[in-house]
PDB file of C-alpha atoms in Angstrom:
ATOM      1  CA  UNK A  43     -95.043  69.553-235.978  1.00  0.00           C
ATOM      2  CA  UNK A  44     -96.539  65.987-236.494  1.00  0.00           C
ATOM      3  CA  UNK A  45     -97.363  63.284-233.751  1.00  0.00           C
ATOM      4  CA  UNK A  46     -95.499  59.893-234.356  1.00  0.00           C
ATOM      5  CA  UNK A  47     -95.162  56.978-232.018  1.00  0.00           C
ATOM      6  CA  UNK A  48     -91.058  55.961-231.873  1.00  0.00           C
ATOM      7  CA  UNK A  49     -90.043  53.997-234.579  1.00  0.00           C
ATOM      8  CA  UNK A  50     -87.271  52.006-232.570  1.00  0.00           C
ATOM      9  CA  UNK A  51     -87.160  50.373-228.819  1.00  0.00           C
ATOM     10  CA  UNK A  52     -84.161  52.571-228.243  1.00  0.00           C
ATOM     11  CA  UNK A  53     -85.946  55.748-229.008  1.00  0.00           C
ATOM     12  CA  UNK A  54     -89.193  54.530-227.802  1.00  0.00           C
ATOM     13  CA  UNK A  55     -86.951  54.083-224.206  1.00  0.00           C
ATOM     14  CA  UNK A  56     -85.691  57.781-224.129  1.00  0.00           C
ATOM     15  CA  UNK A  57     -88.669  59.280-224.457  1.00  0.00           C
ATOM     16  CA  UNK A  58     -90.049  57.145-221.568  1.00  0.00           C
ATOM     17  CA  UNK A  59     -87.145  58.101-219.244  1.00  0.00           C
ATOM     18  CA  UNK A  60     -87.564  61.574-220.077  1.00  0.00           C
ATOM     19  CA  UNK A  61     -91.771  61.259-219.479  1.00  0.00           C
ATOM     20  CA  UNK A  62     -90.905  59.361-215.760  1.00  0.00           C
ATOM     21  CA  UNK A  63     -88.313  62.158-215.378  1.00  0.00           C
ATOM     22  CA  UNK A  64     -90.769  65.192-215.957  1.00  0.00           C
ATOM     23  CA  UNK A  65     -93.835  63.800-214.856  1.00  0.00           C
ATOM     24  CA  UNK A  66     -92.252  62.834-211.424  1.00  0.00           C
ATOM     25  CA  UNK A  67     -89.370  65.192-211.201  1.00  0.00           C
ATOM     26  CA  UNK A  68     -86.001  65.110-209.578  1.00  0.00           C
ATOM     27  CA  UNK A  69     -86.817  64.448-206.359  1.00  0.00           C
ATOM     28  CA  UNK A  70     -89.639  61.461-206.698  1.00  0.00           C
ATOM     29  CA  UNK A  71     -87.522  58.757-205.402  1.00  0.00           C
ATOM     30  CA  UNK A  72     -88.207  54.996-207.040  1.00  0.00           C
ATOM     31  CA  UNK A  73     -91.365  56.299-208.586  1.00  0.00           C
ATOM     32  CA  UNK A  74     -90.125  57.337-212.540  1.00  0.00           C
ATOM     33  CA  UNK A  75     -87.824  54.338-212.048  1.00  0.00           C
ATOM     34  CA  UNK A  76     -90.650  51.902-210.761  1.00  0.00           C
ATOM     35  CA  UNK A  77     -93.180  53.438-213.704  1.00  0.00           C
ATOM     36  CA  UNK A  78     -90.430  53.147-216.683  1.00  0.00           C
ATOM     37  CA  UNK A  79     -89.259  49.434-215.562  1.00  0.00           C
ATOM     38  CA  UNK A  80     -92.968  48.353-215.544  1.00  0.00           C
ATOM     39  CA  UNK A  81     -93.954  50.383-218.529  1.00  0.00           C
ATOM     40  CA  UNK A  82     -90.993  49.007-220.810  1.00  0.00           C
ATOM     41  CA  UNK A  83     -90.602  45.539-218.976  1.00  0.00           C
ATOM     42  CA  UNK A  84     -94.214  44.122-218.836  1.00  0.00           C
ATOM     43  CA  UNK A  85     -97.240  47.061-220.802  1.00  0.00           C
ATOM     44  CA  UNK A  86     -94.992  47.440-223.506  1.00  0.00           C
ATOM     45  CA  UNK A  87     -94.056  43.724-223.537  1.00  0.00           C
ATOM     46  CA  UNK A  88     -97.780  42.798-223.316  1.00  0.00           C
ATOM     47  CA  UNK A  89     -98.669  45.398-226.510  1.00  0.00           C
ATOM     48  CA  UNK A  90    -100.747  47.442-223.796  1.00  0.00           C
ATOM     49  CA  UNK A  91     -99.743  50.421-223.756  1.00  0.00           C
ATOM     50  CA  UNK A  92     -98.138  53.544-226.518  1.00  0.00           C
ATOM     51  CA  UNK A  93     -95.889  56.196-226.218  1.00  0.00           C
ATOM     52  CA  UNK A  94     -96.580  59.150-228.820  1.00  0.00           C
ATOM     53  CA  UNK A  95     -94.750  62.429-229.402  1.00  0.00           C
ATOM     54  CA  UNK A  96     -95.566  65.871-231.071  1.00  0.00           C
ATOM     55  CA  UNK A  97     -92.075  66.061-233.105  1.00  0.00           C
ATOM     56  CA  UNK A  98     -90.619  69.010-234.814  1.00  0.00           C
ATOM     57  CA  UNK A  99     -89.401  68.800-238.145  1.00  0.00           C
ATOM     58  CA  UNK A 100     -86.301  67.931-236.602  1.00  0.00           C
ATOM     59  CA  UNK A 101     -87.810  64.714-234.890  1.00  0.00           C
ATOM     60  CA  UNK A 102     -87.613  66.249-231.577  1.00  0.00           C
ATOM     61  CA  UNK A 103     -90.450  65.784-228.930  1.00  0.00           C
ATOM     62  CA  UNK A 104     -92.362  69.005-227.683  1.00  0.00           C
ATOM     63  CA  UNK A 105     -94.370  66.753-225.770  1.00  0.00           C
ATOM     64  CA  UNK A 106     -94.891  63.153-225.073  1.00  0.00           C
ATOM     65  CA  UNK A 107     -97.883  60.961-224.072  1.00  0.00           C
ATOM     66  CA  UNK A 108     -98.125  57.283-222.499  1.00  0.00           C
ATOM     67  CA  UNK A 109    -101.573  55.892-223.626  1.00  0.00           C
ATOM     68  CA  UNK A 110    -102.399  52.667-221.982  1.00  0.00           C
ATOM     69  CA  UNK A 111    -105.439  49.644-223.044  1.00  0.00           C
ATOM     70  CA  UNK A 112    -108.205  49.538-220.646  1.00  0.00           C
ATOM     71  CA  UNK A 113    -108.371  45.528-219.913  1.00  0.00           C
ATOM     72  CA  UNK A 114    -111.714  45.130-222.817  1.00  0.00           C
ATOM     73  CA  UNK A 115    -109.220  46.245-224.979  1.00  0.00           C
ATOM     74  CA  UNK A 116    -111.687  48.952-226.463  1.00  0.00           C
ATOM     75  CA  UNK A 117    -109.978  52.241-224.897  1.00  0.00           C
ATOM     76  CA  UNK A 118    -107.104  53.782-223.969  1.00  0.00           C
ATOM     77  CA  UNK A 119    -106.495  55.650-220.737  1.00  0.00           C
ATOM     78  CA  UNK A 120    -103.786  59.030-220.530  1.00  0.00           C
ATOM     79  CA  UNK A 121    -101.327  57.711-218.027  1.00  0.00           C
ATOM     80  CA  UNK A 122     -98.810  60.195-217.876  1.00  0.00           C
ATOM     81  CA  UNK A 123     -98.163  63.412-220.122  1.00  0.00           C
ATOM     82  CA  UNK A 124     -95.854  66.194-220.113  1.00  0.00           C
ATOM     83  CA  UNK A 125     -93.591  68.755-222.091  1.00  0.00           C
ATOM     84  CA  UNK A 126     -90.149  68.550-221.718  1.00  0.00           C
ATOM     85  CA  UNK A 127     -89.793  72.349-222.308  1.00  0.00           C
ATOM     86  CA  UNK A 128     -92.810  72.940-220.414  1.00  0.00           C
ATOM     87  CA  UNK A 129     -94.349  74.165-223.347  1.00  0.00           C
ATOM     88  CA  UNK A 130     -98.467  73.540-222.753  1.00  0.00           C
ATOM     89  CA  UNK A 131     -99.136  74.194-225.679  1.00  0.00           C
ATOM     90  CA  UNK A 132     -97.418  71.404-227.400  1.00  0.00           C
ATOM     91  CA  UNK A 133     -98.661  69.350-224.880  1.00  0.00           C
ATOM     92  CA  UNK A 134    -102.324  70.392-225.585  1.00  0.00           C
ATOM     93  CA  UNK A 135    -101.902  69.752-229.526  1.00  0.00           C
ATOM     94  CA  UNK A 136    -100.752  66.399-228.714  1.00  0.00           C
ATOM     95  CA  UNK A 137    -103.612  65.254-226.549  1.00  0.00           C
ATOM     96  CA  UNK A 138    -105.681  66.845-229.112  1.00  0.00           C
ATOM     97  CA  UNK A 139    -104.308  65.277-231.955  1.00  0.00           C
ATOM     98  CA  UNK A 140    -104.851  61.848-229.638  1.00  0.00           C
ATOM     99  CA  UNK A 141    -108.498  62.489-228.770  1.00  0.00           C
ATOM    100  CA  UNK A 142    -109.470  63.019-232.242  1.00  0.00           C
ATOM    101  CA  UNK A 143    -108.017  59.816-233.026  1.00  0.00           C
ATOM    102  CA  UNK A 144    -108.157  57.192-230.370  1.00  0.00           C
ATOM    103  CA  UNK A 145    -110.695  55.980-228.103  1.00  0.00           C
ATOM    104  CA  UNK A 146    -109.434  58.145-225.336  1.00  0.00           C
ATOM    105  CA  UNK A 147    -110.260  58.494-221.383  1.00  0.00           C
ATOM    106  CA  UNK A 148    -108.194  61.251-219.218  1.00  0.00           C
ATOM    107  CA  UNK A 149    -108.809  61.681-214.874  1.00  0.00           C
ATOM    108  CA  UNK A 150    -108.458  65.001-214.447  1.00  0.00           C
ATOM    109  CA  UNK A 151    -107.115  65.440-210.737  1.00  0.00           C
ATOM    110  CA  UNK A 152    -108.696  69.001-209.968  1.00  0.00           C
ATOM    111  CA  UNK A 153    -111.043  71.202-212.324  1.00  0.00           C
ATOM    112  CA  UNK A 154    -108.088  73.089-213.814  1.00  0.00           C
ATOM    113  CA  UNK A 155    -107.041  69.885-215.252  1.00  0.00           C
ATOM    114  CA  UNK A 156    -110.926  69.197-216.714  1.00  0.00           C
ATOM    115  CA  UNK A 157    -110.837  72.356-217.994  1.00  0.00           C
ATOM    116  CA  UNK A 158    -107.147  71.777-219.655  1.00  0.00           C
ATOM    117  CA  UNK A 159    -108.688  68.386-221.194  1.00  0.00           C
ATOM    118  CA  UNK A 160    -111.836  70.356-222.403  1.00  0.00           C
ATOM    119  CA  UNK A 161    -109.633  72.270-224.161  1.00  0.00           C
ATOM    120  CA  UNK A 162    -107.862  69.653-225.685  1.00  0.00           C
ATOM    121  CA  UNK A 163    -111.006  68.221-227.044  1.00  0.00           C
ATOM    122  CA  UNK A 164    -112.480  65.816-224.440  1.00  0.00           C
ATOM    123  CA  UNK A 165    -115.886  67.372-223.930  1.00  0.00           C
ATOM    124  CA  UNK A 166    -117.980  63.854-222.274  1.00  0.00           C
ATOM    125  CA  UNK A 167    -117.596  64.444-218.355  1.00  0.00           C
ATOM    126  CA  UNK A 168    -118.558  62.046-215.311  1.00  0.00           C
ATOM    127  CA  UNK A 169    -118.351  61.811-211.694  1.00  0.00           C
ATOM    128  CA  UNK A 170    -116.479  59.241-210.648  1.00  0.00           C
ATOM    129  CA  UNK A 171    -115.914  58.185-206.656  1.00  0.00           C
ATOM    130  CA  UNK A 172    -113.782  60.356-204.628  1.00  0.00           C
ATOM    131  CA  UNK A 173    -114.430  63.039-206.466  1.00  0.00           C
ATOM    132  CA  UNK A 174    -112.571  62.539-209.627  1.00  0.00           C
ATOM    133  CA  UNK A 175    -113.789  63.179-212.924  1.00  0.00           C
ATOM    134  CA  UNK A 176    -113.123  60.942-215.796  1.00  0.00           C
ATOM    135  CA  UNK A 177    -113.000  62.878-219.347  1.00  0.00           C
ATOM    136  CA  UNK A 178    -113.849  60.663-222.491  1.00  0.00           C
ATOM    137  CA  UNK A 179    -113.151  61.682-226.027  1.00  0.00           C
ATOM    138  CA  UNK A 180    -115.187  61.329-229.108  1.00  0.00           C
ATOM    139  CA  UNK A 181    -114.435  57.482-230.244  1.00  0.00           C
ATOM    140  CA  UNK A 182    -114.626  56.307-226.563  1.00  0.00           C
ATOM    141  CA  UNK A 183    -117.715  53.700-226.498  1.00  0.00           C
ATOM    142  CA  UNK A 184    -118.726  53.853-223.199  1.00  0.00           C
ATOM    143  CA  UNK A 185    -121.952  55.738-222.233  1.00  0.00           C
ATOM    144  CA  UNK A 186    -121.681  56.193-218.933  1.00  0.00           C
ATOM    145  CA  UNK A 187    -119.036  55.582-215.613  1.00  0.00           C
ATOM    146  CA  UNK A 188    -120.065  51.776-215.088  1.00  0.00           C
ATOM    147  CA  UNK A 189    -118.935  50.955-218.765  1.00  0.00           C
ATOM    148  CA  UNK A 190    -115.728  52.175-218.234  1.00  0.00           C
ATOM    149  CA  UNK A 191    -113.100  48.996-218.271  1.00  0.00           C
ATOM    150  CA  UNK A 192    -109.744  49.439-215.736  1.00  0.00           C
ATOM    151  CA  UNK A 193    -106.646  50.261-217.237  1.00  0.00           C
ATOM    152  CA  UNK A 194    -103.780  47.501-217.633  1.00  0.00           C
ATOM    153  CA  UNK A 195    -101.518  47.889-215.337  1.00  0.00           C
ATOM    154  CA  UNK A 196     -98.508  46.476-213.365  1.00  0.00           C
ATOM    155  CA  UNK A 197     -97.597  46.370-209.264  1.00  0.00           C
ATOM    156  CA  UNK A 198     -95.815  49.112-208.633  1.00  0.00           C
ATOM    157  CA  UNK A 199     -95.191  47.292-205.131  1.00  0.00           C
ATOM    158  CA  UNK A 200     -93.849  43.942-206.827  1.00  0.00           C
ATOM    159  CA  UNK A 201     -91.659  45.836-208.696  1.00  0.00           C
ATOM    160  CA  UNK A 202     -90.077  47.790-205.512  1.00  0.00           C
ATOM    161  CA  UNK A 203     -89.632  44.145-203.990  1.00  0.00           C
ATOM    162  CA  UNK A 204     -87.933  42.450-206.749  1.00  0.00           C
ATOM    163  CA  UNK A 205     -85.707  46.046-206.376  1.00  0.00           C
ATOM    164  CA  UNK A 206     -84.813  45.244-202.962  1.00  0.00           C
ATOM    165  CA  UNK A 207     -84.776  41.225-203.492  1.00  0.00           C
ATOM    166  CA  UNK A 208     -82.780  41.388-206.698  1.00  0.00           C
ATOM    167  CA  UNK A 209     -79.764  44.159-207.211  1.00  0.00           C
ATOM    168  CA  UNK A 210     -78.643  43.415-210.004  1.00  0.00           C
ATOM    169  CA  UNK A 211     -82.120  43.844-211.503  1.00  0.00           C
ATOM    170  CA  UNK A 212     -82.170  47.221-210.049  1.00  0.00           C
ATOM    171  CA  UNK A 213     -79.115  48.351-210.861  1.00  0.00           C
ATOM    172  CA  UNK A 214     -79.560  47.070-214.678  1.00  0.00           C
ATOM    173  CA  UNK A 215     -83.094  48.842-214.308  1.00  0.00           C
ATOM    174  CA  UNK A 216     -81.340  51.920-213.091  1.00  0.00           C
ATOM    175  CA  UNK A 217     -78.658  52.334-215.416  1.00  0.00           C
ATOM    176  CA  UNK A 218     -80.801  51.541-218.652  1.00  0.00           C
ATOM    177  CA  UNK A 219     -83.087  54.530-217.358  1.00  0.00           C
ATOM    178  CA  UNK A 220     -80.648  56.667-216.913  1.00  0.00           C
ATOM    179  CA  UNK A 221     -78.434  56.030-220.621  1.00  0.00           C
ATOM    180  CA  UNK A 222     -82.088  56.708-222.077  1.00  0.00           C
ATOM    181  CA  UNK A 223     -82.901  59.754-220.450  1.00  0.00           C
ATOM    182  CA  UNK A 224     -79.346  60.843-221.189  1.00  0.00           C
ATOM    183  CA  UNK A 225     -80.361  59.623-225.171  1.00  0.00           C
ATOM    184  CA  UNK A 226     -83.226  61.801-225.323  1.00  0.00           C
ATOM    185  CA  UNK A 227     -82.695  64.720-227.943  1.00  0.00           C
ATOM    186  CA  UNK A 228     -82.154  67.841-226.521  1.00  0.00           C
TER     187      UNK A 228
END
């Protein structure tokens, strides 16, 4: 098992369908749809945000991660993870292998996730408001919350509109997401 980041747009595509897919699940409406458009059409576009995969030695992903640039451009914030067999393990190796490597900050939603991200290596804890708690590895330069830059992002909303303002947009959108997903190796 090694971690690589996809070598081709293609590729790096299918593995983003198939992170949308698993992170949201089946029945999550726009959401993976609104989240892979925006991903692919303006973060990726932009050079703000990386997908990265722990491969077999058959190149396929046990688990895939979507690392995004906070807006210094000094960090890089866990957006979405997940194993498409499910397999935790995999998925811990990965963000392991990533927080030994990049300047990395995780939000863990609830203290089983903290405890998940302690595991995978993230050990520097704060309180954040509403409760959160944001998880920094190693190589992350901040030294406490305040220092901490926002993530890049996109609207999720503008997306939705141009959706309902432009079908042919959507329907490109939705057929390009689902010939990836259908792409990924299985």
């Amino acid at each position: 098992m090694k971690v690589i980041t996809p070598e081709r747009d293609e590729q790096r595509d299918a593995w983003l369908a198939r992170l949308c897919a698993d992170v949201y699940g089946r029945e999550a409406g726009l959401a993976p749809l609104v989240t892979f458009t925006g991903t692919r059409q303006i973060l990726f576009a932009q050079e703000a945000a990386r997908l990265w995969a722990l491969v077999d030695d058959q190149g396929r992903p046990g688990a895939l991660a979507l690392l995004i640039l906070d807006a210094t451009g000094t960090g890089m914030s866990l957006r979405l993870h997940a194993s498409p067999g499910g397999d935790r393990e995999s998925e811990r190796r990965l963000i392991r292998e990533l927080a030994q490597k990049a300047p990395l900050r995780v939000d863990a939603a609830d203290q089983d996730e903290e405890a998940f991200f302690q595991r995978c290596g993230v050990n520097r804890w704060f309180a954040a408001p509403g409760g959160r708690r944001i998880g920094l590895a190693r190589r992350h330069p901040a030294q406490r919350v305040d220092d901490l830059a926002a993530p890049m992002a996109f609207d999720d909303e503008a997306i939705v509109r141009r959706f309902k303002h432009d079908p042919h947009f959507f329907e490109q959108e939705k057929a390009c997401f689902v010939e990836r997903l259908a792409a990924f190796p299985g």
